[in-house]
Tab-separated table of C-alpha atoms and ligand atoms in Angstrom:
chain	number	residue	atom	x	y	z
G	7	UNK	CA	129.148	71.554	115.070
G	8	UNK	CA	125.805	70.572	116.087
G	9	UNK	CA	125.110	71.155	119.416
G	10	UNK	CA	125.379	67.915	121.268
G	11	UNK	CA	128.240	67.893	120.650
G	12	UNK	CA	130.579	68.213	123.264
G	13	UNK	CA	133.660	70.381	123.404
G	14	UNK	CA	137.199	68.814	123.787
G	15	UNK	CA	140.084	70.694	124.058
G	16	UNK	CA	143.621	69.515	124.316
G	17	UNK	CA	147.024	70.981	125.770
G	18	UNK	CA	149.520	69.039	123.631
G	19	UNK	CA	153.648	70.203	124.672
G	20	UNK	CA	156.354	68.408	124.130
G	21	UNK	CA	158.337	67.565	127.097
G	22	UNK	CA	161.644	68.842	126.178
G	23	UNK	CA	161.952	71.579	128.766
G	24	UNK	CA	160.097	73.121	131.735
G	25	UNK	CA	156.884	74.515	131.670
G	26	UNK	CA	157.002	78.143	130.368
G	27	UNK	CA	154.506	81.070	130.209
G	28	UNK	CA	153.523	80.752	127.070
G	29	UNK	CA	152.822	77.087	127.307
G	30	UNK	CA	151.481	77.578	130.792
G	31	UNK	CA	148.930	80.326	128.904
G	32	UNK	CA	148.092	78.371	125.913
G	33	UNK	CA	147.370	75.574	129.166
G	34	UNK	CA	145.284	77.502	130.774
G	35	UNK	CA	143.244	79.506	128.079
G	36	UNK	CA	141.807	75.760	126.466
G	37	UNK	CA	141.073	74.685	130.570
G	38	UNK	CA	138.647	78.188	130.624
G	39	UNK	CA	137.543	77.747	127.411
G	40	UNK	CA	136.289	73.833	128.355
G	41	UNK	CA	135.474	74.432	132.492
G	42	UNK	CA	133.238	77.238	130.715
G	43	UNK	CA	131.424	75.000	127.914
G	44	UNK	CA	131.495	71.973	130.126
G	45	UNK	CA	133.321	70.080	127.836
G	46	UNK	CA	136.315	68.068	128.064
G	47	UNK	CA	140.276	68.515	128.090
G	48	UNK	CA	143.016	66.385	127.338
G	49	UNK	CA	146.559	66.071	128.059
G	50	UNK	CA	148.469	64.525	125.524
G	51	UNK	CA	152.112	64.695	125.762
G	52	UNK	CA	153.711	65.550	122.025
G	53	UNK	CA	157.216	62.544	122.738
G	54	UNK	CA	158.044	61.905	119.206
G	55	UNK	CA	160.949	62.662	119.630
G	56	UNK	CA	163.299	60.758	121.375
G	57	UNK	CA	166.257	62.653	121.346
G	58	UNK	CA	164.642	65.229	123.173
G	59	UNK	CA	162.121	64.310	125.135
G	60	UNK	CA	162.424	63.438	128.577
G	61	UNK	CA	160.540	62.479	131.670
G	62	UNK	CA	161.940	64.595	133.656
G	63	UNK	CA	160.680	67.199	131.439
G	64	UNK	CA	157.179	65.430	131.480
G	65	UNK	CA	157.024	65.655	134.975
G	66	UNK	CA	158.610	69.001	135.585
G	67	UNK	CA	155.369	69.836	133.002
G	68	UNK	CA	153.264	68.177	135.204
G	69	UNK	CA	154.183	69.337	138.885
G	70	UNK	CA	153.546	73.386	136.441
G	71	UNK	CA	150.208	71.884	135.595
G	72	UNK	CA	149.213	70.899	138.964
G	73	UNK	CA	149.900	74.059	140.780
G	74	UNK	CA	148.476	76.448	138.497
G	75	UNK	CA	145.534	73.939	138.987
G	76	UNK	CA	144.514	72.777	135.870
G	77	UNK	CA	143.809	69.494	135.395
G	78	UNK	CA	142.325	67.019	132.596
G	79	UNK	CA	139.819	64.926	131.870
G	80	UNK	CA	141.629	62.447	129.470
G	81	UNK	CA	144.770	61.615	129.478
G	82	UNK	CA	147.688	61.778	129.629
G	83	UNK	CA	148.411	60.123	126.230
G	84	UNK	CA	151.553	59.310	125.055
G	85	UNK	CA	152.494	59.684	121.503
G	86	UNK	CA	155.565	57.933	121.825
G	87	UNK	CA	153.027	54.799	122.485
G	88	UNK	CA	151.418	55.403	119.189
G	89	UNK	CA	153.690	54.803	116.365
G	90	UNK	CA	151.826	51.946	114.901
G	91	UNK	CA	148.820	54.479	114.979
G	92	UNK	CA	150.291	56.896	113.266
G	93	UNK	CA	152.153	54.120	110.610
G	94	UNK	CA	148.607	52.810	109.508
G	95	UNK	CA	146.974	55.965	108.793
G	96	UNK	CA	150.569	56.825	106.790
G	97	UNK	CA	150.202	53.425	105.053
G	98	UNK	CA	146.467	54.228	103.700
G	99	UNK	CA	147.359	58.003	102.273
G	100	UNK	CA	150.271	55.616	100.548
G	101	UNK	CA	147.906	53.146	99.526
G	102	UNK	CA	145.881	55.861	97.904
G	103	UNK	CA	148.259	57.879	96.124
G	104	UNK	CA	148.585	60.715	97.828
G	105	UNK	CA	152.067	60.048	99.787
G	106	UNK	CA	155.488	58.385	98.739
G	107	UNK	CA	158.319	57.251	100.164
G	108	UNK	CA	161.508	58.791	100.122
G	109	UNK	CA	164.204	56.831	98.028
G	110	UNK	CA	166.348	58.640	100.818
G	111	UNK	CA	167.239	55.944	103.935
G	112	UNK	CA	168.791	57.192	107.106
G	113	UNK	CA	167.458	54.989	109.649
G	114	UNK	CA	165.718	51.383	109.363
G	115	UNK	CA	162.892	52.692	107.573
G	116	UNK	CA	161.894	54.988	104.625
G	117	UNK	CA	160.601	58.333	105.104
G	118	UNK	CA	157.197	58.378	104.123
G	119	UNK	CA	155.740	61.932	102.589
G	120	UNK	CA	152.838	63.592	101.541
G	121	UNK	CA	152.544	65.581	98.617
G	122	UNK	CA	150.979	68.722	98.444
G	123	UNK	CA	149.333	69.702	95.596
G	124	UNK	CA	150.912	72.058	92.943
G	125	UNK	CA	148.382	74.795	93.229
G	126	UNK	CA	146.098	76.055	95.023
G	127	UNK	CA	144.707	77.896	98.584
G	128	UNK	CA	143.787	76.411	102.088
G	129	UNK	CA	141.906	78.514	103.698
G	130	UNK	CA	141.451	78.646	107.841
G	131	UNK	CA	138.426	80.085	109.753
G	132	UNK	CA	140.407	81.022	112.677
G	133	UNK	CA	138.261	82.333	115.783
G	134	UNK	CA	141.036	85.316	116.555
G	135	UNK	CA	142.202	86.089	112.899
G	136	UNK	CA	139.096	85.308	111.238
G	137	UNK	CA	139.502	84.054	107.503
G	138	UNK	CA	143.397	83.278	106.946
G	139	UNK	CA	144.111	82.130	103.384
G	140	UNK	CA	147.692	79.775	102.286
G	141	UNK	CA	149.072	79.215	99.063
G	142	UNK	CA	149.525	75.794	97.905
G	143	UNK	CA	152.353	76.512	95.967
G	144	UNK	CA	154.394	77.792	98.982
G	145	UNK	CA	154.084	74.459	100.808
G	146	UNK	CA	156.394	71.841	100.935
G	147	UNK	CA	155.426	68.476	100.547
G	148	UNK	CA	155.046	67.133	104.327
G	149	UNK	CA	156.774	64.860	105.914
G	150	UNK	CA	154.645	62.098	107.545
G	151	UNK	CA	157.045	59.348	109.270
G	152	UNK	CA	160.697	59.908	109.485
G	153	UNK	CA	163.542	57.054	108.445
G	154	UNK	CA	164.189	56.294	112.233
G	155	UNK	CA	160.084	55.603	112.148
G	156	UNK	CA	158.499	58.177	114.500
G	157	UNK	CA	155.576	60.582	113.207
G	158	UNK	CA	156.869	63.746	112.520
G	159	UNK	CA	154.592	65.962	114.540
G	160	UNK	CA	151.548	67.915	111.682
G	161	UNK	CA	151.159	64.457	111.035
G	162	UNK	CA	151.168	63.025	115.209
G	163	UNK	CA	149.026	65.641	115.730
G	164	UNK	CA	145.883	65.827	113.330
G	165	UNK	CA	146.025	61.902	113.590
G	166	UNK	CA	145.760	62.363	116.847
G	167	UNK	CA	143.091	65.570	117.540
G	168	UNK	CA	140.935	63.735	114.864
G	169	UNK	CA	141.381	60.357	116.726
G	170	UNK	CA	140.927	62.083	120.354
G	171	UNK	CA	137.794	63.958	119.080
G	172	UNK	CA	139.458	66.935	119.385
G	173	UNK	CA	136.436	69.875	118.444
G	174	UNK	CA	139.027	73.293	118.876
G	175	UNK	CA	142.310	73.023	118.836
G	176	UNK	CA	143.709	76.345	121.028
G	177	UNK	CA	147.506	77.038	120.632
G	178	UNK	CA	150.060	79.730	119.945
G	179	UNK	CA	149.527	81.589	116.855
G	180	UNK	CA	153.488	80.491	116.580
G	181	UNK	CA	151.869	77.314	114.515
G	182	UNK	CA	149.952	79.532	112.434
G	183	UNK	CA	151.857	78.128	109.746
G	184	UNK	CA	151.720	74.449	110.137
G	185	UNK	CA	147.831	74.964	110.375
G	186	UNK	CA	147.972	75.114	106.728
G	187	UNK	CA	149.381	71.297	106.054
G	188	UNK	CA	147.665	70.028	109.039
G	189	UNK	CA	144.337	71.625	107.112
G	190	UNK	CA	145.691	68.632	103.725
G	191	UNK	CA	146.225	66.294	105.912
G	192	UNK	CA	142.851	66.136	107.707
G	193	UNK	CA	141.404	66.591	104.276
G	194	UNK	CA	143.616	63.721	102.925
G	195	UNK	CA	142.318	61.776	105.396
G	196	UNK	CA	139.259	61.991	105.515
G	197	UNK	CA	138.712	64.122	108.640
G	198	UNK	CA	136.730	65.715	110.554
G	199	UNK	CA	138.350	69.567	110.843
G	200	UNK	CA	137.678	71.311	114.849
G	201	UNK	CA	137.939	74.852	114.584
G	202	UNK	CA	141.292	76.802	115.381
G	203	UNK	CA	142.201	80.007	117.177
G	204	UNK	CA	145.414	80.812	117.079
G	205	UNK	CA	146.481	82.765	120.539
G	206	UNK	CA	148.581	85.591	119.537
G	207	UNK	CA	152.368	85.102	121.793
G	208	UNK	CA	153.241	86.454	124.641
G	209	UNK	CA	156.283	89.519	123.947
G	210	UNK	CA	158.625	90.754	126.374
G	211	UNK	CA	158.397	94.028	127.605
G	212	UNK	CA	160.247	95.159	124.491
G	213	UNK	CA	157.480	94.229	122.219
G	214	UNK	CA	159.647	90.632	120.753
G	215	UNK	CA	158.778	86.962	121.628
G	216	UNK	CA	158.950	86.306	125.099
G	217	UNK	CA	162.641	84.802	126.096
G	218	UNK	CA	165.105	83.956	129.034
G	219	UNK	CA	166.894	87.651	127.286
G	220	UNK	CA	164.025	89.143	129.148
G	221	UNK	CA	164.355	87.238	132.675
G	222	UNK	CA	162.951	83.998	133.743
G	223	UNK	CA	160.246	82.007	131.414
G	224	UNK	CA	159.174	79.356	133.670
G	225	UNK	CA	156.725	78.748	135.480
G	226	UNK	CA	158.613	77.143	138.197
G	227	UNK	CA	160.439	80.403	138.644
G	228	UNK	CA	157.471	81.544	139.099
G	229	UNK	CA	156.142	79.504	141.978
G	230	UNK	CA	159.471	79.468	143.629
G	231	UNK	CA	159.724	82.877	143.917
G	232	UNK	CA	156.821	83.255	145.879
G	233	UNK	CA	153.837	83.786	143.376
G	234	UNK	CA	150.587	83.025	145.007
G	235	UNK	CA	149.068	80.284	142.430
G	236	UNK	CA	145.732	81.660	142.406
G	237	UNK	CA	147.289	85.619	141.149
G	238	UNK	CA	149.738	83.986	138.707
G	239	UNK	CA	146.316	82.221	136.976
G	240	UNK	CA	144.861	85.262	136.669
G	241	UNK	CA	147.301	87.662	135.295
G	242	UNK	CA	148.096	84.684	133.122
G	243	UNK	CA	144.389	84.913	131.978
G	244	UNK	CA	144.943	88.621	131.581
G	245	UNK	CA	147.727	88.052	128.818
G	246	UNK	CA	145.688	88.325	126.238
G	247	UNK	CA	141.881	88.043	126.934
G	248	UNK	CA	140.274	90.878	129.329
G	249	UNK	CA	136.814	89.791	130.121
G	250	UNK	CA	135.495	93.449	129.074
G	251	UNK	CA	135.147	95.235	131.504
G	252	UNK	CA	137.729	96.953	134.113
G	253	UNK	CA	137.878	94.259	135.915
G	254	UNK	CA	141.369	92.927	137.082
G	255	UNK	CA	141.905	90.817	140.262
G	256	UNK	CA	139.243	88.027	139.556
G	257	UNK	CA	138.375	84.386	141.034
G	258	UNK	CA	138.854	81.690	139.169
G	259	UNK	CA	135.686	81.152	139.029
G	260	UNK	CA	134.823	84.401	138.028
G	261	UNK	CA	137.360	83.841	135.046
G	262	UNK	CA	135.655	80.818	133.763
G	263	UNK	CA	132.680	82.611	134.249
G	264	UNK	CA	133.850	85.544	131.845
G	265	UNK	CA	135.776	83.685	129.202
G	266	UNK	CA	135.698	83.387	125.570
G	267	UNK	CA	137.726	82.844	123.166
G	268	UNK	CA	135.793	85.747	120.277
G	269	UNK	CA	137.576	87.608	124.124
G	270	UNK	CA	141.117	87.448	122.844
G	271	UNK	CA	143.452	90.074	121.141
G	272	UNK	CA	144.894	89.835	117.930
G	273	UNK	CA	147.616	91.401	119.160
G	274	UNK	CA	150.296	90.158	121.038
G	275	UNK	CA	150.207	90.335	124.722
G	276	UNK	CA	153.331	91.908	126.658
G	277	UNK	CA	154.445	90.143	130.126
G	278	UNK	CA	154.229	92.615	132.705
G	279	UNK	CA	156.357	91.717	135.772
G	280	UNK	CA	155.169	94.740	138.135
G	281	UNK	CA	151.957	93.801	137.190
G	282	UNK	CA	152.107	90.911	138.294
G	283	UNK	CA	154.233	91.671	141.037
G	284	UNK	CA	151.477	94.401	141.970
G	285	UNK	CA	148.564	91.645	141.414
G	286	UNK	CA	150.249	89.321	143.695
G	287	UNK	CA	150.688	92.279	146.238
G	288	UNK	CA	146.928	92.696	146.166
G	289	UNK	CA	146.256	88.745	147.077
G	290	UNK	CA	148.629	89.407	149.883
G	291	UNK	CA	147.330	92.101	151.350
G	292	UNK	CA	144.342	90.242	151.282
G	293	UNK	CA	145.504	87.135	153.148
G	294	UNK	CA	144.987	85.668	156.318
G	295	UNK	CA	148.358	86.242	159.041
G	296	UNK	CA	147.927	83.222	159.294
G	297	UNK	CA	147.578	81.827	155.762
G	298	UNK	CA	150.823	84.370	154.885
G	299	UNK	CA	152.692	83.073	158.019
G	300	UNK	CA	152.617	79.503	155.929
G	301	UNK	CA	153.523	80.675	152.751
G	302	UNK	CA	156.093	82.725	153.697
G	303	UNK	CA	158.337	79.873	156.624
G	304	UNK	CA	159.829	77.961	153.745
G	305	UNK	CA	161.794	81.031	153.383
G	306	UNK	CA	162.973	81.797	156.852
G	307	UNK	CA	162.861	78.091	157.990
G	308	UNK	CA	166.691	78.305	158.883
G	309	UNK	CA	166.024	81.448	161.006
G	310	UNK	CA	163.495	80.145	162.778
G	311	UNK	CA	165.536	78.267	164.840
G	312	UNK	CA	164.811	79.547	168.228
G	313	UNK	CA	161.911	79.747	170.669
G	314	UNK	CA	162.148	83.692	170.126
G	315	UNK	CA	162.532	83.607	167.141
G	316	UNK	CA	159.265	80.861	166.463
G	317	UNK	CA	157.495	83.523	168.834
G	318	UNK	CA	157.563	86.920	167.358
G	319	UNK	CA	157.112	85.125	163.627
G	320	UNK	CA	154.213	85.981	162.899
G	321	UNK	CA	154.305	89.529	164.925
G	322	UNK	CA	156.860	90.475	162.137
G	323	UNK	CA	155.014	89.397	159.038
G	324	UNK	CA	152.166	91.063	159.913
G	325	UNK	CA	154.086	94.304	160.076
G	326	UNK	CA	155.384	93.823	156.529
G	327	UNK	CA	152.138	91.940	155.206
G	328	UNK	CA	151.429	95.767	153.453
G	329	UNK	CA	154.540	95.882	151.854
G	330	UNK	CA	155.187	91.886	150.341
G	331	UNK	CA	155.231	91.823	146.245
G	332	UNK	CA	156.191	88.067	147.380
G	333	UNK	CA	156.397	85.392	149.713
G	334	UNK	CA	160.782	84.898	148.914
G	335	UNK	CA	160.525	88.642	149.659
G	336	UNK	CA	160.052	88.414	153.375
G	337	UNK	CA	164.034	87.636	153.288
G	338	UNK	CA	165.384	90.423	152.841
G	339	UNK	CA	162.415	92.714	154.695
G	340	UNK	CA	162.742	90.568	157.370
G	341	UNK	CA	165.761	88.808	158.245
G	342	UNK	CA	167.446	90.867	160.676
G	343	UNK	CA	164.307	90.619	162.902
G	344	UNK	CA	165.487	87.002	163.298
G	345	UNK	CA	169.447	87.003	162.454
G	346	UNK	CA	172.143	87.413	165.108
G	347	UNK	CA	174.090	89.485	163.029
G	348	UNK	CA	172.902	91.397	160.454
G	349	UNK	CA	174.351	93.192	157.008
G	350	UNK	CA	174.118	96.585	156.166
G	351	UNK	CA	173.376	98.194	152.445
G	352	UNK	CA	176.164	100.140	151.494
G	353	UNK	CA	173.940	103.091	150.260
G	354	UNK	CA	171.696	103.201	154.120
G	355	UNK	CA	175.281	103.448	156.342
G	356	UNK	CA	176.296	106.169	153.530
G	357	UNK	CA	173.024	108.650	153.238
G	358	UNK	CA	172.334	107.936	157.434
G	359	UNK	CA	175.295	106.507	158.926
G	360	UNK	CA	178.306	108.440	157.856
G	361	UNK	CA	177.047	111.506	159.144
G	362	UNK	CA	178.144	114.101	161.700
G	363	UNK	CA	176.543	114.267	164.354
G	364	UNK	CA	174.837	110.550	164.207
G	365	UNK	CA	177.554	108.435	167.154
G	366	UNK	CA	176.189	111.432	169.013
G	367	UNK	CA	172.233	110.516	168.156
G	368	UNK	CA	173.242	106.690	168.903
G	369	UNK	CA	174.790	106.948	172.273
G	370	UNK	CA	171.727	109.274	173.674
G	371	UNK	CA	169.088	106.130	172.018
G	372	UNK	CA	171.560	103.884	173.552
G	373	UNK	CA	170.453	104.492	176.749
G	374	UNK	CA	166.793	105.435	176.577
G	375	UNK	CA	166.668	101.762	175.209
G	376	UNK	CA	168.974	100.863	178.450
G	377	UNK	CA	166.432	102.706	180.771
G	378	UNK	CA	163.759	101.090	179.066
G	379	UNK	CA	161.551	99.696	181.724
G	380	UNK	CA	158.602	99.067	179.991
G	381	UNK	CA	159.508	98.138	176.538
G	382	UNK	CA	155.958	98.325	174.639
G	383	UNK	CA	155.519	100.528	171.624
G	384	UNK	CA	153.962	103.264	173.530
G	385	UNK	CA	156.642	103.950	176.569
G	386	UNK	CA	159.249	103.773	173.772
G	387	UNK	CA	157.130	106.545	171.842
G	388	UNK	CA	157.531	108.425	174.889
G	389	UNK	CA	160.590	108.381	175.639
G	390	UNK	CA	161.364	109.037	171.998
G	391	UNK	CA	159.586	112.339	172.193
G	392	UNK	CA	160.969	113.495	174.735
G	393	UNK	CA	165.049	112.486	173.243
G	394	UNK	CA	164.084	114.217	169.908
G	395	UNK	CA	162.776	117.412	171.918
G	396	UNK	CA	165.995	117.482	174.234
G	397	UNK	CA	168.671	116.992	171.463
G	398	UNK	CA	166.363	119.337	169.153
G	399	UNK	CA	166.443	117.505	166.019
G	400	UNK	CA	164.092	116.469	163.446
G	401	UNK	CA	162.448	113.163	163.763
G	402	UNK	CA	164.779	112.354	160.825
G	403	UNK	CA	168.350	113.319	162.086
G	404	UNK	CA	166.939	111.021	164.674
G	405	UNK	CA	165.072	107.748	163.359
G	406	UNK	CA	167.058	106.960	160.669
G	407	UNK	CA	170.314	106.279	162.129
G	408	UNK	CA	168.187	104.450	164.366
G	409	UNK	CA	166.682	102.070	161.924
G	410	UNK	CA	169.829	101.864	159.456
G	411	UNK	CA	171.616	100.483	163.135
G	412	UNK	CA	169.132	98.248	164.406
G	413	UNK	CA	167.894	96.848	160.951
G	414	UNK	CA	170.699	97.179	157.941
G	415	UNK	CA	168.339	98.839	155.760
G	416	UNK	CA	166.229	102.458	155.156
G	417	UNK	CA	162.676	101.153	154.745
G	418	UNK	CA	161.721	99.070	157.700
G	419	UNK	CA	158.215	98.326	159.329
G	420	UNK	CA	157.356	101.360	161.744
G	421	UNK	CA	160.554	101.923	164.112
G	422	UNK	CA	158.915	100.802	167.400
G	423	UNK	CA	157.082	98.004	165.917
G	424	UNK	CA	160.747	97.284	164.695
G	425	UNK	CA	162.539	98.039	167.617
G	426	UNK	CA	160.403	96.288	170.289
G	427	UNK	CA	160.211	92.985	167.744
G	428	UNK	CA	163.693	93.376	167.193
G	429	UNK	CA	164.443	93.447	171.216
G	430	UNK	CA	165.515	94.964	173.667
G	431	UNK	CA	169.349	93.118	174.097
G	432	UNK	CA	169.589	92.555	170.501
G	433	UNK	CA	168.589	96.853	169.759
G	434	UNK	CA	171.483	97.290	172.222
G	435	UNK	CA	174.622	95.310	170.699
G	436	UNK	CA	173.453	96.398	166.842
G	437	UNK	CA	173.413	99.966	167.815
G	438	UNK	CA	176.834	99.632	169.761
G	439	UNK	CA	178.353	97.647	167.189
G	440	UNK	CA	177.096	100.500	164.646
G	441	UNK	CA	178.790	102.970	166.734
G	442	UNK	CA	181.931	100.802	166.254
G	443	UNK	CA	181.547	100.119	162.785
G	444	UNK	CA	181.223	103.668	162.177
G	445	UNK	CA	184.046	104.878	163.903
G	446	UNK	CA	186.241	102.282	161.804
G	447	UNK	CA	185.302	102.683	158.547
G	448	UNK	CA	184.360	99.388	158.566
G	449	UNK	CA	180.862	98.198	158.182
G	450	UNK	CA	180.345	94.160	157.312
G	451	UNK	CA	177.997	94.765	154.093
G	452	UNK	CA	175.018	92.940	152.748
G	453	UNK	CA	176.789	90.682	150.066
G	454	UNK	CA	176.643	92.266	146.638
G	455	UNK	CA	176.404	95.576	147.999
H	5	LIG	N1	153.290	69.430	120.759
H	5	LIG	C1	153.540	71.236	120.076
H	5	LIG	C2	153.795	72.174	120.785
H	5	LIG	O1	153.977	72.378	121.877
H	5	LIG	C3	151.766	71.711	119.947
H	5	LIG	C4	151.425	72.236	119.251
H	5	LIG	C5	150.149	71.910	119.130
H	5	LIG	O2	149.153	72.460	119.920
H	5	LIG	O3	149.196	71.674	118.563
H	5	LIG	O4	153.817	73.499	120.403
C-alpha cells in the first residue's frame, strides 16, 4: 500500500438479530482505526440470507450503532441488491475454468462452485496473528452462488471488499477459517488482497466464548440497563486492546489518538461485568447532577407524579450519585423516597426489625419526629443524639430500625438526609406502619424477597 492510499475499513453485519457485544466491538475497532488514520468506514449489510435477515434487525443494528456514536462514511450497502454483480463475477470464473456448475438443482439456478487447488498452501499475513498458513488439501471447494440464486458469504464478501476499495479487513477471529478461502478467491478474480486483522473473540468469565449463557449480550440491553454511551464505548475499546499505559477511563478522542491494531492482544478478552459497572460508576460520579437527573428520569417517571416528588427529585438523585453504578439502579435505591407505600426487604426486616427492644426504640423515635417542628438535618441530628443518650443505646441500635422502617431496605443515603427527603408525614406513617407490622409479624415484602 503506498502512502497516498486512503485507509478504508468496513463493518459488515448480517441482519439476523440485534447488535451483540462482539459485533459492536468489531464495529468500534474498525471505526477507531479509520478515525485514527483519517480513513473511511463502509457499512455493509450482509443480507444475502433472505430467510434469516430481517428489516427489524437492520433497524436495531443501526440504532445500536447510533447509540455507540459509530458513524460511517459510505453506505449502508445491502448485499441483497447486488446479486447481479456477484453473478457476473461468478460467471467470469466459470468462463476462466476456475469454477464449475453443480448438477444438483434445488432452486431455479445451478449452484456455481469454485474449484480449490488440490495441493499447495495459502498463507495469511495477519496484523494480529502474524503469519497463518493453511493447507489447500484441507479446504473444500467453495460455493460462490447458491442454487437459490443468492451469493454465498465468502464470495459476496470478497467481491464487495474489492469493489468497495477496502484496504483493511478487521473482524472477529471466528472468521479466520474463512480467510484462506477468501484469499484463493481474491487471487482467482485478480483482485488486490487487503490487510487482515482478526480480533480475538470476547469471552465469558469462564473463558469460553461469550454467549447468552453468561448473561445479556445485546448492546440494547446495556443501553436499557442505564449504561452511559461513553462509558460503554470506553469499556468496549478495552476488550482486547489497551493504550499501552495504565489508563482505563479515556475519552473517545483519547482512545482514537492511542488506537492501533498492533496493540490488540492475541488472546481472547474477558467480558468483565464488574469492570463495566465500575467504569460506569466513575462516569456517573463525574456527572453534573442535573445531567444525571435527566438520564435517570425515565426510570422513575411513574413515581414523579406529584409536585412534591418532582421538587425533591434532584435532591434525592444527588443523595445516591456516589453509589449508582447504572441509571436503572435509581429504582431500587430511591423509589422509597417517592412511593406512597413501601415494600420491605426480608433480610433487612429480620436483621433489624424483628429484634427485642425495637418497638420501644421506634416508639420513642416516633415522638421525636412528631415533635420536630424544625424538620432540618441539623435539628434531627441533635434530637437523635439526645434520644440515644437517654435510651443509652448504640447508634446502630437506633439508626438501623429507623432506616428499615422508613426505606424498607438496609442501606440508604445518610439517615438524616433520608428522613428529611422522605418528609415528616410519610416518616410518621411509615414508623407507625412498621410498628404494627412488627406486632402482626406480617410485612408487605418486596416481590421475590
Ligand atoms: N457478515 C459477517 C458477520 O456478520 C461479516 C464477516 C466479515 O466481516 O467478513 O460475521
